C-alpha positions as a Python dict, from the first residue, in 0.01 Angstrom:
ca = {
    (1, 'X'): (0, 0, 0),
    (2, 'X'): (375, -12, 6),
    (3, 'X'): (564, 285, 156),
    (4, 'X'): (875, 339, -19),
    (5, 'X'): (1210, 518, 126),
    (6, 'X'): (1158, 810, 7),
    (7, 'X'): (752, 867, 139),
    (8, 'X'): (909, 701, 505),
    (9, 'X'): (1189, 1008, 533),
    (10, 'X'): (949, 1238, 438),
    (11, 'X'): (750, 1146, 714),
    (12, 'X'): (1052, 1100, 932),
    (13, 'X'): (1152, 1407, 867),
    (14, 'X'): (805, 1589, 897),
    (15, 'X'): (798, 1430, 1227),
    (16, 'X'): (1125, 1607, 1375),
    (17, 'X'): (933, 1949, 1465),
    (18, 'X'): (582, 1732, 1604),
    (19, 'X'): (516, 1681, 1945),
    (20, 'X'): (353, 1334, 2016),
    (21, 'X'): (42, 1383, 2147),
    (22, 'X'): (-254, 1237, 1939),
    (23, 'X'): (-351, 1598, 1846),
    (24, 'X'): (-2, 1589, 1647),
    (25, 'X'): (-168, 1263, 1460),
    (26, 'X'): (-447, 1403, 1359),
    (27, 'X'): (-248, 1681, 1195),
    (28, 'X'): (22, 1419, 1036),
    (29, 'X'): (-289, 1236, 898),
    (30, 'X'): (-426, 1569, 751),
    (31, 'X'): (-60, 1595, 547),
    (32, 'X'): (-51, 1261, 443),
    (33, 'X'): (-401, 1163, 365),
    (34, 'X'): (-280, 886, 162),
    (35, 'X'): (-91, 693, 463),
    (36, 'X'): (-318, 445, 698),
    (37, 'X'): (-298, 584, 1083),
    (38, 'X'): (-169, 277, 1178),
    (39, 'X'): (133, 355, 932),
    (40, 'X'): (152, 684, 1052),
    (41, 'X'): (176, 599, 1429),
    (42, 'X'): (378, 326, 1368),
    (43, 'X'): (638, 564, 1206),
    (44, 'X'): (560, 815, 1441),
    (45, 'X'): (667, 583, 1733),
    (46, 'X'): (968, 418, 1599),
    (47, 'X'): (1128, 756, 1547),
    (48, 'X'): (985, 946, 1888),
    (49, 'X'): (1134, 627, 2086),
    (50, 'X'): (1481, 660, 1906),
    (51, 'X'): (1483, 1038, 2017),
    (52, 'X'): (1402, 966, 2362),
    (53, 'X'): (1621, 670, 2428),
    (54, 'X'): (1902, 959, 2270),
    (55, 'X'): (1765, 1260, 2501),
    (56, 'X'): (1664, 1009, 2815),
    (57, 'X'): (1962, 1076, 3071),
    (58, 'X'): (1923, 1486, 3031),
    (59, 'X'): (1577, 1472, 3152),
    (60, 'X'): (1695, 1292, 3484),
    (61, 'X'): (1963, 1470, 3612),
    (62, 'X'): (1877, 1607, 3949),
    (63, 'X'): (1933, 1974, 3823),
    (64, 'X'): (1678, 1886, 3515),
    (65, 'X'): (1417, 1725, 3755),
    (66, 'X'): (1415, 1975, 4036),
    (67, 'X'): (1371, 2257, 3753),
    (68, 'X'): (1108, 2056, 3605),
    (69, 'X'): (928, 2025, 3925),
    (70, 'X'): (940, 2392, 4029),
    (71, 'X'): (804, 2471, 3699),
    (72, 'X'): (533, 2254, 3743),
    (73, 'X'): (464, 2423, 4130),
    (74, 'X'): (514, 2743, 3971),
    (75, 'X'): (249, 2678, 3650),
    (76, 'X'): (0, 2543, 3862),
    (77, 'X'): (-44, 2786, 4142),
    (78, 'X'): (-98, 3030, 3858),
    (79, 'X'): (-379, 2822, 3708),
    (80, 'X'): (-418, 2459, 3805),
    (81, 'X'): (-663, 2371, 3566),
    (82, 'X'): (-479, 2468, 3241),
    (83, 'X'): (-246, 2160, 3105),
    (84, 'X'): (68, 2275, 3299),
    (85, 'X'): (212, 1965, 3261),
    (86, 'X'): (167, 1860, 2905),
    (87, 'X'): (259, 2203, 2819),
    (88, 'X'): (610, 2137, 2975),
    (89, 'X'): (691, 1806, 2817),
    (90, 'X'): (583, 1916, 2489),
    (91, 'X'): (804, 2235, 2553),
    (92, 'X'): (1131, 2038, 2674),
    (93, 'X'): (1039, 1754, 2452),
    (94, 'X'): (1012, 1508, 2630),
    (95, 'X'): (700, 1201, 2635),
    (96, 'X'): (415, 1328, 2841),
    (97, 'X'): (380, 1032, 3048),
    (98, 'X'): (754, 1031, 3080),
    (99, 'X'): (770, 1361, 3196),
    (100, 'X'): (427, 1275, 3445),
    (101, 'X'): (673, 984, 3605),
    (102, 'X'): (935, 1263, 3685),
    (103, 'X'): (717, 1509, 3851),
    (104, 'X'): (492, 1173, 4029),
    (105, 'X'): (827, 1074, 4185),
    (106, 'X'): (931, 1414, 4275),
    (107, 'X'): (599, 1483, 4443),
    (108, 'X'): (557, 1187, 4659),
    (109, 'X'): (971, 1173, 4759),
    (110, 'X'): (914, 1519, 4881),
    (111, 'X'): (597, 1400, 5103),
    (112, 'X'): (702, 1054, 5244),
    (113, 'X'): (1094, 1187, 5240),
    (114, 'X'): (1201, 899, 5052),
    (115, 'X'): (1215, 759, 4722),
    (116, 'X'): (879, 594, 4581),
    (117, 'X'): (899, 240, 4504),
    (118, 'X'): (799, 146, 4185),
    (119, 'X'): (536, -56, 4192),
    (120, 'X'): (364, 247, 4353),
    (121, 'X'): (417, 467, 4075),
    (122, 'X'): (360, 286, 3823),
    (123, 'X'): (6, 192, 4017),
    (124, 'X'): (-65, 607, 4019),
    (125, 'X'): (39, 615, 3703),
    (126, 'X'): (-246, 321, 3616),
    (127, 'X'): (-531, 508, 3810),
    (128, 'X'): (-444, 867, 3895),
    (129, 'X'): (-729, 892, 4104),
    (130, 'X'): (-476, 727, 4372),
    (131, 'X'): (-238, 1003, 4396),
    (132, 'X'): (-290, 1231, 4706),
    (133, 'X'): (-316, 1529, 4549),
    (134, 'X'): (-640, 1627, 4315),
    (135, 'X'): (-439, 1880, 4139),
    (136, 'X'): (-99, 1644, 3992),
    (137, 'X'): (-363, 1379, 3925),
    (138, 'X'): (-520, 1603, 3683),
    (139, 'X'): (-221, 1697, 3539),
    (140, 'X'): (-125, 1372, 3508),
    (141, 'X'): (-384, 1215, 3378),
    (142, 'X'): (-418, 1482, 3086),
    (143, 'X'): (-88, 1348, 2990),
    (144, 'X'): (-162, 975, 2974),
    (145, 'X'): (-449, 1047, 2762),
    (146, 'X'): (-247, 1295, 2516),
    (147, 'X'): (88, 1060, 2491),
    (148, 'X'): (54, 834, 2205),
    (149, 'X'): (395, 660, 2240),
    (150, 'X'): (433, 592, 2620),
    (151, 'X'): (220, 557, 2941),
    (152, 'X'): (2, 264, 3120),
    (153, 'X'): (-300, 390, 2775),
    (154, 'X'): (-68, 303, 2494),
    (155, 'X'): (60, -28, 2693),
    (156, 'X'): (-317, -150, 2702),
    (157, 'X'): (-318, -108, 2344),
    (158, 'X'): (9, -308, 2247),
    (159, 'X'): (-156, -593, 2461),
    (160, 'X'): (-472, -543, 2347),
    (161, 'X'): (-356, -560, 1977),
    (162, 'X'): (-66, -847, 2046),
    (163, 'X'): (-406, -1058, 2199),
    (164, 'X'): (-627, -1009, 1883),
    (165, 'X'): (-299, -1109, 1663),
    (166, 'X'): (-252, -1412, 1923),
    (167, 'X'): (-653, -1541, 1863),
    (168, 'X'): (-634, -1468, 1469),
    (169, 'X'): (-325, -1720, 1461),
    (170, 'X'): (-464, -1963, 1714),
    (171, 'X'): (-794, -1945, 1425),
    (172, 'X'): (-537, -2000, 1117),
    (173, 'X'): (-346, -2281, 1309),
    (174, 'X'): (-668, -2460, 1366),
    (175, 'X'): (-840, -2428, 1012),
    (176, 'X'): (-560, -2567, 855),
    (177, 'X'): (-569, -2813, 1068),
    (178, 'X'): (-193, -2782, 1193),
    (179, 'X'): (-136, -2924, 1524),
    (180, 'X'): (93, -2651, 1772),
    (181, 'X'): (158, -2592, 2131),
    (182, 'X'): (68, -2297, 2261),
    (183, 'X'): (229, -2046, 2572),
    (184, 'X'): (83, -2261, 2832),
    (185, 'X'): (155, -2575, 2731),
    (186, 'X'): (526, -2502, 2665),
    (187, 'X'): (581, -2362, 3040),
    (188, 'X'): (426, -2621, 3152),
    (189, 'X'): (651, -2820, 2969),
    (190, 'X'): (926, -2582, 3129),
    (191, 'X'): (1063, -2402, 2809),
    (192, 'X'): (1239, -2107, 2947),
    (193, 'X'): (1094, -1921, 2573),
    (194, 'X'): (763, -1935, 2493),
    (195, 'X'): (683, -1789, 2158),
    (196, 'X'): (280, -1781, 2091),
    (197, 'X'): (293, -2108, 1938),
    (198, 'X'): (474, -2356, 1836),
    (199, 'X'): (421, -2636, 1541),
    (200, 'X'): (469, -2957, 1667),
    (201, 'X'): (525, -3111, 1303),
    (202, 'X'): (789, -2887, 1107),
    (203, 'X'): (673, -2741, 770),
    (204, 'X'): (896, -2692, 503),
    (205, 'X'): (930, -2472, 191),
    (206, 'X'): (1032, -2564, -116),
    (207, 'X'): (1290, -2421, -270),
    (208, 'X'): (1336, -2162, -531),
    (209, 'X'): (1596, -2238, -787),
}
């Protein structure tokens, strides 16, 4: 089905007021029954990364982060099993596992008194069951599993996705009988790029007079 301009601003524009959490998808799909979800959340990411990459250096400011975290304390020794945390993001506006990464880093510089590296975040941010603190890897958690546009869940997927692509080409390549190079064998030929393949006899189109 071929989206048109007009049916892509609508959406665009529908999409302004929706948090993105996959909760917000299923609503989206429920407006537009007639769009694929894969359309939908393509859409739906293109335009939530353009808004963050505008609103990005707001949300890090040390004022922004230290309010951020002392709503979070404050939330969650009222009730630290409600979503504190994806309540905030969605409230501020900001990705949930975005916003998990702020509050992570804030937590553990407080505790070891200095900055986190990241390779240890981003490891927490993986398996939440390795932060030391039962509560914020709750909290956490609930908002890798609710972001559909960011966090360690949605980068599984891309790779997942990009694999399957990778093996359906690799099957095309080889029942046409075309013969390629694939990732491997160009860095081990040392190319510096290394798109998925490469045909090792060039094919030309003819062309259209």
């Amino acid at each position: 089905m071929i989206l048109t301009k007009a049916q892509y601003e609508e959406i665009a524009q529908c999409l302004v007021s929706v948090p993105p959490t996959r909760q917000s998808l299923r609503k989206l799909k429920q407006r537009f029954p007639s769009q694929s979800q894969a359309t939908l959340l393509s859409i739906f990411s293109q335009e939530y990364q353009k808004h963050i990459k505008r609103t990005h250096a707001k949300h890090h400011t040390p004022e922004a982060i230290e309010s951020y975290y002392q709503r979070y304390l404050n939330g969650v020794e009222k009730n630290g099993a409600a979503p504190v945390l994806l309540e905030l993001a969605n409230e501020v506006d900001y990705a949930p596992s975005l916003m998990a990464r702020i509050i992570l880093e804030r937590f553990l510089q407080g505790r070891e008194q200095t900055p986190p590296s990241k390779s240890v975040i981003n490891n927490m941010l993986r398996d939440p069951s390795q932060i030391p603190d039962g509560v914020l890897a709750n909290q956490v958690y609930q908002c890798i599993v609710n972001d559909c546009c960011y966090g360690p869940l949605v980068d599984c997927i891309k790779h997942a996705i990009g694999y399957e692509h990778e093996v359906l080409l690799r099957d095309l390549l080889l029942e046409k009988n075309l013969s390629f190079l694939d990732e491997d064998q160009l860095r081990a030929k040392g190319y510096d790029k290394t798109p998925d393949f490469i045909l090792q006899v060039p094919v030309g189109l003819d062309p259209v007079w």
